[in-house]
Coordinates of C-alpha atoms in Angstrom, one line a residue:
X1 CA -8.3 29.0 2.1
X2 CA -9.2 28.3 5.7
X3 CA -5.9 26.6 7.9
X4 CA -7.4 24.5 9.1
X5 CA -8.0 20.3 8.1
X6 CA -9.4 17.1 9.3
X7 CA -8.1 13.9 8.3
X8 CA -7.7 11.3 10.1
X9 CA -7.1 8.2 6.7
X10 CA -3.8 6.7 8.2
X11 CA -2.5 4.8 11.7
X12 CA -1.2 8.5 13.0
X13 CA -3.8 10.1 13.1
X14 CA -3.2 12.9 15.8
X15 CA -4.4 12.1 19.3
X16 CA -6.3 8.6 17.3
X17 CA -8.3 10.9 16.5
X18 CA -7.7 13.2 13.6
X19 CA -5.2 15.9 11.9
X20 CA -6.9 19.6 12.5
X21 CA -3.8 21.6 11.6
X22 CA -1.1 19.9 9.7
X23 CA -1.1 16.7 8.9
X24 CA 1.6 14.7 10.8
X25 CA 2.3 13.2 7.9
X26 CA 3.1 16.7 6.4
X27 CA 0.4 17.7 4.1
X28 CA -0.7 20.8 4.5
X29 CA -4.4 22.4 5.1
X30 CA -4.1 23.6 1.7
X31 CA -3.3 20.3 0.0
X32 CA -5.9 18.3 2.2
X33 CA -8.6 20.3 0.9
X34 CA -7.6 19.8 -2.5
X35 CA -7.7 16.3 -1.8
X36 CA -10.8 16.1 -0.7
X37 CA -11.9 18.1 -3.5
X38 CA -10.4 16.2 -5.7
X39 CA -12.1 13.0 -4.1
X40 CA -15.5 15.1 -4.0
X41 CA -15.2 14.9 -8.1
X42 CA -14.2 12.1 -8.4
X43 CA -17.8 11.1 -6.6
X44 CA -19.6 13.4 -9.7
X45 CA -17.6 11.2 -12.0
X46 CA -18.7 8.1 -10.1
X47 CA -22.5 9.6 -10.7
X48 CA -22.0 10.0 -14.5
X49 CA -20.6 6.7 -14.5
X50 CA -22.5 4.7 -12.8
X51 CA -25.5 6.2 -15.0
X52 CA -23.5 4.9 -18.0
X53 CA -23.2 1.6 -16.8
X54 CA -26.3 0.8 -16.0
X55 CA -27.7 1.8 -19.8
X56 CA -25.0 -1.5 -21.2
X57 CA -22.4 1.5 -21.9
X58 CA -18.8 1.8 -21.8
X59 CA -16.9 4.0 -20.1
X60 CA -13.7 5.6 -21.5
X61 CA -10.6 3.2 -20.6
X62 CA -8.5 6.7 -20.1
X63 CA -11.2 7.4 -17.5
X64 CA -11.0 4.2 -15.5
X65 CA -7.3 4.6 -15.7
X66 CA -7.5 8.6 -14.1
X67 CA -9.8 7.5 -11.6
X68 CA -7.3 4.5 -10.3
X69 CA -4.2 7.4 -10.4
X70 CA -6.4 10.7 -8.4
X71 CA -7.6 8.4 -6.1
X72 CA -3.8 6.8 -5.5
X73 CA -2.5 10.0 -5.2
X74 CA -4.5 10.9 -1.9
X75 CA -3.2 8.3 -0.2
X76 CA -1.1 8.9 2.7
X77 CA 2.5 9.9 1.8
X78 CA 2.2 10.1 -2.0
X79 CA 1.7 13.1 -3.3
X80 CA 2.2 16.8 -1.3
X81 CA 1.9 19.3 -4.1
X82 CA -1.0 21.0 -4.9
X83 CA -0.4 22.0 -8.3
X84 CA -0.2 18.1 -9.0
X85 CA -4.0 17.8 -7.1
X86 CA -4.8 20.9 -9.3
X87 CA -4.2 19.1 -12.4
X88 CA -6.3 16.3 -11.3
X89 CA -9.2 18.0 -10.5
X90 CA -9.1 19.7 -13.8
X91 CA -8.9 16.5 -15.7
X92 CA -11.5 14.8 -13.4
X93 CA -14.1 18.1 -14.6
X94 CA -12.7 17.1 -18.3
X95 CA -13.7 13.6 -17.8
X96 CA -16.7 14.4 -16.8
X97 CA -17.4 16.8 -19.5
X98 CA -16.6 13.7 -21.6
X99 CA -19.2 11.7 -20.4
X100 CA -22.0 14.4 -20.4
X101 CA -21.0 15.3 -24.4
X102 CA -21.0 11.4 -25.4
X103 CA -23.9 10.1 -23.5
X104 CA -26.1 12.8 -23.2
X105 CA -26.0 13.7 -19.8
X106 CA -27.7 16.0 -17.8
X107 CA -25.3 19.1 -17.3
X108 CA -22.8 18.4 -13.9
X109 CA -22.8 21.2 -11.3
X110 CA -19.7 22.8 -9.1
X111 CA -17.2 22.3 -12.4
X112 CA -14.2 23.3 -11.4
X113 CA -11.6 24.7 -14.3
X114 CA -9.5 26.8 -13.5
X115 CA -7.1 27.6 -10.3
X116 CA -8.6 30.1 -8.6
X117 CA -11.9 28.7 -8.5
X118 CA -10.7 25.0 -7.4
X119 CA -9.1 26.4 -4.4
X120 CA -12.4 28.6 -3.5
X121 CA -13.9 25.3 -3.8
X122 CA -11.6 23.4 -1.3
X123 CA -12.0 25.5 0.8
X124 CA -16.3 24.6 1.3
X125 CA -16.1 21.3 0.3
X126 CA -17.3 18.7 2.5
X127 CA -16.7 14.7 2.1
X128 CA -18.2 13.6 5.3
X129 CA -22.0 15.4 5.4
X130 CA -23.1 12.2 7.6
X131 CA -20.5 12.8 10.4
X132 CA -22.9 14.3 12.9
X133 CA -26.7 13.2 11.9
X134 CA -25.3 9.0 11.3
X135 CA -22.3 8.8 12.9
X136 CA -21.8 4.8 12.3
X137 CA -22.7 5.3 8.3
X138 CA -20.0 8.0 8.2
X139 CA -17.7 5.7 9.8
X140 CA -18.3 2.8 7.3
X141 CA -18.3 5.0 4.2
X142 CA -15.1 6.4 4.9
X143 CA -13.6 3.2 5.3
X144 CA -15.0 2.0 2.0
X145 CA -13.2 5.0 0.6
X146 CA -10.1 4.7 2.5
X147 CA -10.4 1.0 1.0
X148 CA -11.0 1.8 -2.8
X149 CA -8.0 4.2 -2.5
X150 CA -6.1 0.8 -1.2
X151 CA -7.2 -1.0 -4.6
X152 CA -6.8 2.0 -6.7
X153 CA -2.7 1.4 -5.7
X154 CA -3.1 -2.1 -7.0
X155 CA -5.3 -1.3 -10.2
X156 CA -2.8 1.4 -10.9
X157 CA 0.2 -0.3 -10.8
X158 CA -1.4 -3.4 -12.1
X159 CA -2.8 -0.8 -15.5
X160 CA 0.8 0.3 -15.7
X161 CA 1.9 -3.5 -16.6
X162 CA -1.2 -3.5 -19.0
X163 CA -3.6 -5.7 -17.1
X164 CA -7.3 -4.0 -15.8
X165 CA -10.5 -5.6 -15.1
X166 CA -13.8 -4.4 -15.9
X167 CA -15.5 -5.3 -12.6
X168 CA -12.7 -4.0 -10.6
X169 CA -12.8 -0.8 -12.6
X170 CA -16.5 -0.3 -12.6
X171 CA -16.8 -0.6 -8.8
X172 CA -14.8 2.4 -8.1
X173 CA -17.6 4.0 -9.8
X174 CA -20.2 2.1 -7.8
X175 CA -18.4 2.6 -4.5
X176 CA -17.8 6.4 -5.1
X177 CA -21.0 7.0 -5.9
X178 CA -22.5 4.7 -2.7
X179 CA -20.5 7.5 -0.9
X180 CA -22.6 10.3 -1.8
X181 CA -26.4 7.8 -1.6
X182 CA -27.9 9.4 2.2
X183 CA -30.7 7.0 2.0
X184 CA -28.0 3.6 2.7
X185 CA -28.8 1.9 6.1
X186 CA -25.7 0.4 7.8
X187 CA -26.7 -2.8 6.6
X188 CA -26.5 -1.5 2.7
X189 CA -22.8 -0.1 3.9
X190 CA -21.8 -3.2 5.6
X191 CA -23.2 -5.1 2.5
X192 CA -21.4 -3.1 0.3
X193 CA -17.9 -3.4 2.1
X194 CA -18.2 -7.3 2.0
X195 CA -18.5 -6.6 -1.7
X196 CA -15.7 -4.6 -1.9
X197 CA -13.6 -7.0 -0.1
X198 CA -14.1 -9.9 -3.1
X199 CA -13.5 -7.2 -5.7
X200 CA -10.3 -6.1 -4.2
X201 CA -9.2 -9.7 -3.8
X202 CA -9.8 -9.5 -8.1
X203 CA -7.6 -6.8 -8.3
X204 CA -4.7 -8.2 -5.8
X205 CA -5.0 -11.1 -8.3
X206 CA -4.6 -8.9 -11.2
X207 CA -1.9 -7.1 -9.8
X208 CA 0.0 -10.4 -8.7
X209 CA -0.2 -11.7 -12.1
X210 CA 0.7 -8.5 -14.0
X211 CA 3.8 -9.0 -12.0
X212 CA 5.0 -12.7 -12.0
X213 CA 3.7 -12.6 -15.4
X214 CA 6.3 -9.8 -16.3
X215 CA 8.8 -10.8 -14.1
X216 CA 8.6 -14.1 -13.4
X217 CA 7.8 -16.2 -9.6
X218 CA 9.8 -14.6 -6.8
X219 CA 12.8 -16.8 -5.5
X220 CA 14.2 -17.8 -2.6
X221 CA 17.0 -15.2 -2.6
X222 CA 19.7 -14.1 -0.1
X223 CA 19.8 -10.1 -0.6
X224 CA 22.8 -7.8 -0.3
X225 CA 22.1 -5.7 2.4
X226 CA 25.2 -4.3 2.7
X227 CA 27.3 -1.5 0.9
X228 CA 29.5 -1.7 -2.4
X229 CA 31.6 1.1 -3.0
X230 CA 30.7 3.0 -6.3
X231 CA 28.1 5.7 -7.4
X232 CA 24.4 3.9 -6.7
X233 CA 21.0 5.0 -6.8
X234 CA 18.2 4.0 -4.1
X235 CA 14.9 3.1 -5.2
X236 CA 12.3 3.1 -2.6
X237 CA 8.1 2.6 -3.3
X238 CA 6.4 -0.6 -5.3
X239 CA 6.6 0.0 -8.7
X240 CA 8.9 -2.9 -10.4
X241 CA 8.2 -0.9 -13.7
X242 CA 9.9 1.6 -12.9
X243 CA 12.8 -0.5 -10.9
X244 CA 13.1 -2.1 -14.6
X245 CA 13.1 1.0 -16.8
X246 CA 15.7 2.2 -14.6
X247 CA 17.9 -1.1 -14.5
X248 CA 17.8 -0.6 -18.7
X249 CA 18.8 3.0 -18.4
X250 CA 21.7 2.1 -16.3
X251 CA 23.5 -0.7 -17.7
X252 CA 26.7 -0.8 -18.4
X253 CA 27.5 2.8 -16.6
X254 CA 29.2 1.5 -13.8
X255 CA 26.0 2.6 -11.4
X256 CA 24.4 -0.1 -8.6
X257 CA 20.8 0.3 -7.9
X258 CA 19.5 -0.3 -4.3
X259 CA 16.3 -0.6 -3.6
X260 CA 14.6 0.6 -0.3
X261 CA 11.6 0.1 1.7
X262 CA 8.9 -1.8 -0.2
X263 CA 11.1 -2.3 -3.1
X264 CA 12.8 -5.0 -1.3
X265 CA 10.7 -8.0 -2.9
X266 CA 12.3 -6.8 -6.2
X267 CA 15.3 -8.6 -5.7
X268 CA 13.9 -12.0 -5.8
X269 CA 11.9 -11.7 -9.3
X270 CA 14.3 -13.4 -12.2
X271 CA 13.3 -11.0 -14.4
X272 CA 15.0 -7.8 -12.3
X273 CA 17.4 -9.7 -10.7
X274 CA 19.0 -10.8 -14.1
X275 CA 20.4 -7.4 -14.2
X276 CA 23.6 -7.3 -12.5
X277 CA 23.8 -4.0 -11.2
X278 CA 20.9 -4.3 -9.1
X279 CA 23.3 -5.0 -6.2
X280 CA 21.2 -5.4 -3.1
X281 CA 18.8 -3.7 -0.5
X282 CA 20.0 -0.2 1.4
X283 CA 18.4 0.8 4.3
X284 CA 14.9 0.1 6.4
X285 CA 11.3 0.7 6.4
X286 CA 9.6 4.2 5.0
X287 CA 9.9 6.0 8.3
X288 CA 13.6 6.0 8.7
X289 CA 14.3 7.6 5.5
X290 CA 15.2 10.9 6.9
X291 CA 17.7 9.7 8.8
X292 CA 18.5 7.3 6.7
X293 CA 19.2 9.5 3.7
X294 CA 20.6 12.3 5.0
X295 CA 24.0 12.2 4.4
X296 CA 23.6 9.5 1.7
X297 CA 26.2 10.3 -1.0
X298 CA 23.6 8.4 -3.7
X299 CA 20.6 9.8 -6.2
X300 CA 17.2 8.4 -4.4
X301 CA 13.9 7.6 -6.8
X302 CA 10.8 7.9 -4.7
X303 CA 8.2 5.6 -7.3
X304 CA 4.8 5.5 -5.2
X305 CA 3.8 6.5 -1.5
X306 CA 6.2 6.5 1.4
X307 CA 7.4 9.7 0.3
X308 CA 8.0 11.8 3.8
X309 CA 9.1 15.7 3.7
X310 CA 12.7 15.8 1.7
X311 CA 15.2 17.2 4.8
X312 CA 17.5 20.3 3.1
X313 CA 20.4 18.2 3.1
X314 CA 19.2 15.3 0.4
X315 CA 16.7 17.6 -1.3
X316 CA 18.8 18.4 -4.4
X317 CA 19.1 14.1 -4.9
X318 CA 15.7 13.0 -4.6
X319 CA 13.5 12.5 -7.5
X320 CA 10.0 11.5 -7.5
X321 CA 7.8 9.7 -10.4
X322 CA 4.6 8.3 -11.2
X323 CA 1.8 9.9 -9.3
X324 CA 4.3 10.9 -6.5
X325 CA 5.3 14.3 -6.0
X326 CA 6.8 17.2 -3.5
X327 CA 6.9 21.2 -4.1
X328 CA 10.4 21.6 -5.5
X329 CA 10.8 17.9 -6.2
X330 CA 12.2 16.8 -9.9
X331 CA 10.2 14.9 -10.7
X332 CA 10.4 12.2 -13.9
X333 CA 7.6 12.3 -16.1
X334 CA 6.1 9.4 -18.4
X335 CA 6.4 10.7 -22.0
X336 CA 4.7 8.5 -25.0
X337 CA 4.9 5.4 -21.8
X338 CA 8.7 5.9 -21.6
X339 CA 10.6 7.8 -19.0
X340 CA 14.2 9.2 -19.2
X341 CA 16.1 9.0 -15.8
X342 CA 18.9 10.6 -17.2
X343 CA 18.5 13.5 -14.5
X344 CA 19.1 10.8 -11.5
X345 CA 21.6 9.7 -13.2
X346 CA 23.8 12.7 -13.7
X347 CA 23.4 13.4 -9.9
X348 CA 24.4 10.1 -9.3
X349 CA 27.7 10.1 -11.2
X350 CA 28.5 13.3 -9.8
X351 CA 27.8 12.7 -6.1
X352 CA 30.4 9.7 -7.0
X353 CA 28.7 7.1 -3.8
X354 CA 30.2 5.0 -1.2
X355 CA 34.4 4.8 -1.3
X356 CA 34.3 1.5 0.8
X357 CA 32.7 -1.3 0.9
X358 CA 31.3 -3.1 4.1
X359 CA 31.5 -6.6 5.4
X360 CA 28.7 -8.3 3.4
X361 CA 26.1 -9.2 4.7
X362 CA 22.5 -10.8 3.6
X363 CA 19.0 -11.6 4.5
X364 CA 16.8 -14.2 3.0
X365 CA 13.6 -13.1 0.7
X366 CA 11.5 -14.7 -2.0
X367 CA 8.9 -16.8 -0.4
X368 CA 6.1 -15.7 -2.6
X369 CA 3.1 -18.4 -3.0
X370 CA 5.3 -20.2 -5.9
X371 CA 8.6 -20.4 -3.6
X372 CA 6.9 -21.2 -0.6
X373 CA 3.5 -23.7 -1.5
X374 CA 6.3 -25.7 -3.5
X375 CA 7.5 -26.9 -0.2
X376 CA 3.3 -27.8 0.2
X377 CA 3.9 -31.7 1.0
X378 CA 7.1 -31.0 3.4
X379 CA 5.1 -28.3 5.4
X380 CA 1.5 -30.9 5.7
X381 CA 3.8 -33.6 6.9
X382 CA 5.6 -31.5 9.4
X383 CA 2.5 -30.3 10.8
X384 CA 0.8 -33.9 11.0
X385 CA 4.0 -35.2 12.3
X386 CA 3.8 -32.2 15.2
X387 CA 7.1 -30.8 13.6
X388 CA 5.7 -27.5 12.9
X389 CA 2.6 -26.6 15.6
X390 CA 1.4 -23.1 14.5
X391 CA 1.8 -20.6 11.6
X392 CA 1.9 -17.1 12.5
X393 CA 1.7 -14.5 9.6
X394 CA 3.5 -11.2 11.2
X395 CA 3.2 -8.1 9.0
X396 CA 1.8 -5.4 7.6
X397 CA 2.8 -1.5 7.3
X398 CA 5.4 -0.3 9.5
X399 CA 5.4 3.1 11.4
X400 CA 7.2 5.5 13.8
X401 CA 5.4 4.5 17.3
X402 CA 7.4 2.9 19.7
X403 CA 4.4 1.0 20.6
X404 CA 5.6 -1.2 17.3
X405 CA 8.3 -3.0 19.0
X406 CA 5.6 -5.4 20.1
X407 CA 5.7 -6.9 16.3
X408 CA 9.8 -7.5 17.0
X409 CA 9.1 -8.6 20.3
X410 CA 5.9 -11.0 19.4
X411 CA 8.3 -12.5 16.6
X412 CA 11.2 -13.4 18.7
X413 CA 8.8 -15.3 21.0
X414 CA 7.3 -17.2 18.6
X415 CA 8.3 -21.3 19.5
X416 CA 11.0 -22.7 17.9
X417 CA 8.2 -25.1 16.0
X418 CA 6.3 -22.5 14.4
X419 CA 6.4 -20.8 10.7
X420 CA 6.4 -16.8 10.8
X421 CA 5.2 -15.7 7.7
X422 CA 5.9 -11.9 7.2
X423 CA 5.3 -9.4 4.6
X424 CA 5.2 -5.4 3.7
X425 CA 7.3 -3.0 5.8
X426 CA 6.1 -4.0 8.9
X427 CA 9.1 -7.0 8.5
X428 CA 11.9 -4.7 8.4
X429 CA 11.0 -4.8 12.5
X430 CA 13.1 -8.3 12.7
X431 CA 13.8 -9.6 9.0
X432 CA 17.5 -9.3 9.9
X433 CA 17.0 -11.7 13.2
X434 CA 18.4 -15.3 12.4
X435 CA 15.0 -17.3 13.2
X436 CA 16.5 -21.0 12.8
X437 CA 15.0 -23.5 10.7
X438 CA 11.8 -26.0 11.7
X439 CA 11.2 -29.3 9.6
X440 CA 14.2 -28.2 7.5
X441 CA 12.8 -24.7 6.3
X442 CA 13.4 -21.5 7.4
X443 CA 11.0 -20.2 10.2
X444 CA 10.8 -16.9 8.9
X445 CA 9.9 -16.8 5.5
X446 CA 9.3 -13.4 4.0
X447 CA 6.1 -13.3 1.4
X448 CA 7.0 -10.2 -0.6
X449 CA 5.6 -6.2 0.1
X450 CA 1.9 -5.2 0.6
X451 CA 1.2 -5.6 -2.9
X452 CA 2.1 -9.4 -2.7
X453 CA -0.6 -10.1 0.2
X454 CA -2.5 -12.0 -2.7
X455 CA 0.3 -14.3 -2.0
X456 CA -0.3 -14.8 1.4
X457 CA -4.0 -15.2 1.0
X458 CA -3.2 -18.1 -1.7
X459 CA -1.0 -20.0 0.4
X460 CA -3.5 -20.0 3.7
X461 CA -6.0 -21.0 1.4
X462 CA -3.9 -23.8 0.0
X463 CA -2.9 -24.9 2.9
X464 CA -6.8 -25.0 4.1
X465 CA -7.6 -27.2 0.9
X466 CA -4.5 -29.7 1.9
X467 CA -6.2 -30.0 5.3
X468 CA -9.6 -29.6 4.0
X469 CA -10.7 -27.5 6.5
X470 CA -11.8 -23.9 6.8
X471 CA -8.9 -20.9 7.1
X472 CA -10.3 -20.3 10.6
X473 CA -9.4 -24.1 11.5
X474 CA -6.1 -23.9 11.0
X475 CA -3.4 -23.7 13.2
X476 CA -2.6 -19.7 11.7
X477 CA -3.1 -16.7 13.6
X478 CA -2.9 -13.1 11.3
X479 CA -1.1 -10.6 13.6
X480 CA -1.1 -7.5 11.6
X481 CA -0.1 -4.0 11.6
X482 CA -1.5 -1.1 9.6
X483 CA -0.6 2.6 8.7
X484 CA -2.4 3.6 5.1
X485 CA -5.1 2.8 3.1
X486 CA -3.7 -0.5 1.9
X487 CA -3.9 -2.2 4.7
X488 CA -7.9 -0.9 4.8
X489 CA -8.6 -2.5 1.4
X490 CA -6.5 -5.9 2.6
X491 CA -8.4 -6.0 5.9
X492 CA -11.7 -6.0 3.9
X493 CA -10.7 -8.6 2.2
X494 CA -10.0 -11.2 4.9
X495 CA -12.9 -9.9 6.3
X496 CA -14.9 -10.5 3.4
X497 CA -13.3 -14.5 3.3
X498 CA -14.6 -15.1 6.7
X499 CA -11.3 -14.6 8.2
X500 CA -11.6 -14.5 11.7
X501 CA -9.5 -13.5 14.9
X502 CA -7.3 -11.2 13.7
X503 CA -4.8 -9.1 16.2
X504 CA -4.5 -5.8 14.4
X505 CA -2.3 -3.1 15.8
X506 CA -0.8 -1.0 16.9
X507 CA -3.8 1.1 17.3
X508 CA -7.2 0.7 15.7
X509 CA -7.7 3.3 12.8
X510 CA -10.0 6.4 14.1
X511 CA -12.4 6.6 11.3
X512 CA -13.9 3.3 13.2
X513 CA -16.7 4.3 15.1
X514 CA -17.1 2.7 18.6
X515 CA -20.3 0.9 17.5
X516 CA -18.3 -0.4 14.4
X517 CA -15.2 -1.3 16.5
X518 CA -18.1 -2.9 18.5
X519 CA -19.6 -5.2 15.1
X520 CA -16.4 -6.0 14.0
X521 CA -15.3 -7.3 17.2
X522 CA -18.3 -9.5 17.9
X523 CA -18.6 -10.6 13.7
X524 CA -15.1 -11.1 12.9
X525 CA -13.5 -11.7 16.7
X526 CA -11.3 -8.4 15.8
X527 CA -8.9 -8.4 18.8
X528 CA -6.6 -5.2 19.4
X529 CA -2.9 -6.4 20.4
X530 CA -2.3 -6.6 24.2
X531 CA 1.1 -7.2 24.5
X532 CA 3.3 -9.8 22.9
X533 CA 3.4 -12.3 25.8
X534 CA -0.3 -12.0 26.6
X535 CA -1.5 -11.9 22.9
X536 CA 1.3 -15.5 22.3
X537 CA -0.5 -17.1 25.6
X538 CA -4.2 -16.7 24.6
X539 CA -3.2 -17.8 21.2
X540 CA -1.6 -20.9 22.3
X541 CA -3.6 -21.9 24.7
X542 CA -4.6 -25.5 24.5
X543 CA -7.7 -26.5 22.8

């Protein structure tokens, strides 16, 4: 296989411009080609599928369920083995086997089975034939992929609590399959993304109610983020199914589970939170977790992406599950829908954890669309009585680049009478700064992870209808940051509301195309961050 790569899905992209030899995320030549194989399938599925569809058929539910897990596992950070990509690609060529044998189909070309002749075909595959003849096209399609694999994360996780949607399902198939159509005009693409955008706002729905319907309405909660002494494991990633299959397995054995990173959230649902043992929050955002758990004397469960390159000195306590995975990695398996964490546990009981504990100390989470639109009529009359003068939602994914100090630094300047909303990683940048209250409410109220930005969409919206006006209209400005293909599949969506005026940082993603930087700028009012005073004045400016 050829050593060399181009990817250029995620915020560090090398130079803005693209990963030619390793991936600075990690992934390696080899395993990018797998992916895109893998994603180059998935497109002959999408074919087979969409043919299918269009004759009144069904297709397979274990199909629509593989197709939300491949594509999640080639998003940025998840999975960096390529025996794990292997076995997808094999049962994407079974799936599509499948559909030939029940429906008739006309035999599928390049069927991949075994190893050998998958990894000759990585190495010739190409995902982007458009990049050179229609350079604008190529741009758009690849965001619309970048985007499905965004909503794939939500269907997945969604699926795992039992909830899927026929129309979000079925326009993976569509959208993979637009990928490959040469004869779409940008207007089809553009068309199509817009589309996208509602269809992903179905399956943030789905996903939101899979989980306050298993778990209950997040709560106003003040987290642990300090230690306890005692054996502990650290659960980083989104998956609350997993958080509470590991909660069950270690009751009563005198373990505390932390979570970490994304997992945050989880400690303001009732129905985790119940559990006793699950003490409080360790650590920061996905970046730091090198550092972070390197000397950490704890068992660490990786659940979905954020997963960077174990460091020798932690690698023998981390375990990944789900679609995650790492060469050398234990990783957890789901047998008959159950997994058995007794491995992380054992490590956990003999590493033996912290011997101290710290001074406590907590931070306040919870403010989901429940917690926070139940304070509806106190936040209308602060704002008619000039008590609260301008909403800022602040978040998004978090990163490595200094240049992201300008999402601390635009926080602490917000006025004393505004609201900063904040969600996903990106918070973990000043969530621990003590923001004051305004009309008797905390200023900084923190919405949930990335997979709650349903949540944030519903209370803007709500607060529109209570001022019956437009979202544009009101006095809330969207500074957001972005890393992986979640934030791609989000951004469509407030696009696709008619969201305008969006700061987006701290870089724009490469795959945009200067003519389609260009469009979104003059359509949407897209508006790259400055710097935190500039980007505060022009937004407060007087009318």
């Amino acid at each position: 296989m050829e050593t060399s790569m181009f990817c250029y899905q995620c915020e560090q992209a090398l130079h803005g411009t693209g990963c030619v030899r390793v991936g600075v995320c990690g992934k390696d030549p080899q395993v990018a080609a797998l992916q895109d194989l893998l994603v180059y399938e998935l497109e002959g599925l999408a074919l087979q599928a969409v043919a299918v569809l269009d004759r009144g058929e069904t297709i397979p539910s274990d199909i629509d369920r593989l197709v939300m897990e491949a594509l999640f596992a080639t998003l940025t950070n998840v999975n960096f083995d390529g025996a794990d990509i292997i076995d997808l690609i094999q049962d994407v060529t079974a799936a599509r086997r499948t559909l030939r044998e029940m429906y008739g189909l006309h035999p599928a070309a390049d069927l991949h089975t075994n190893e050998e002749a998958i990894r000759a075909a990585a190495a010739k595959v190409d995902i982007r034939p458009q990049a050179e003849t229609a350079v604008d096209i190529q741009s758009l399609k690849d965001t619309l992929l970048y985007g499905l694999k965004g909503m794939a994360a939500y269907a997945y996780h969604a699926a795992v609590l039992g909830l899927q949607d026929p129309e979000v399902n079925h326009f993976f198939y569509r959208g993979l399959a637009a990928l490959t159509d040469r004869t779409l005009q940008l207007n089809d693409v553009l068309d199509l993304m817009m589309a996208f955008g509602q269809v992903n706002l179905k399956a943030m729905a789905l996903l939101d109610q899979a989980n306050t319907g298993t778990y209950g309405h997040p709560e106003p909660t003040h987290a642990l983020v300090s230690k306890r002494k005692g054996p502990f494991i650290v659960v980083s990633g989104h998956d609350l199914h997993d958080l509470k299959e590991l909660l069950e397995q270690t009751a009563g054995k005198g373990i505390n589970v932390y979570t970490h990173g994304e997992m945050l959230p989880a400690l303001a649902y009732p129905g985790l939170k119940k559990y006793p043992h699950l003490i409080g929050n360790y650590g920061t955002a996905w970046h730091n977790q090198q550092h972070e758990f390197d000397s950490l004397p704890g068992a660490i469960l990786m659940t979905t992406n954020c997963l960077m390159k174990p460091r020798p000195s932690y690698q023998d306590r981390i375990f990944s599950t789900g679609v995650v995975g790492y060469p050398g990695m234990t990783h957890i398996p789901s047998r008959g829908g159950k997994k058995d964490f007794t491995p992380v546990i054992q490590k956990t009981l003999e590493l033996g954890g912290w011997t101290e504990d710290e001074p406590e100390k907590r931070i306040l989470i919870g403010f989901g669309r429940s917690a926070t639109l139940s304070h509806a009529e106190e936040i209308i009359n602060a704002v008619k009585t000039g008590q609260i003068k301008h909403f800022f939602l602040v978040g998004g994914c978090d990163g490595a680049k200094s240049s992201r100090s300008y999402y601390t630094e635009f926080a602490e300047k917000t006025p004393p009478d505004s609201v900063i909303l904040t969600l996903a990683c990106g918070k973990f940048r000043f969530n621990d700064r003590d923001f004051g209250t305004v009309a008797g409410l905390p200023r900084l109220l923190d919405v949930g992870q990335c997979n709650d930005a349903y949540s944030a969409i519903q209370i803007a919206l709500a607060l529109a209808e209570a001022f019956n006006c437009g979202v544009n209209d009101l006095p809330l400005t969207l500074v957001l940051s972005w890393y992986e293909q979640k934030a791609v599949c989000i951004l469509l969506t407030l696009l696709s509301l008619g969201i305008k005026n969006i700061y987006l940082g701290p870089s724009l993603p490469a795959f945009l195309s200067p003519n389609v930087v260009q469009y979104l700028v003059e359509q949407f009012g897209i508006r790259p961050i400055t710097s935190a005073e500039k980007d505060l004045a022009d937004i407060l400016v007087p009318a």
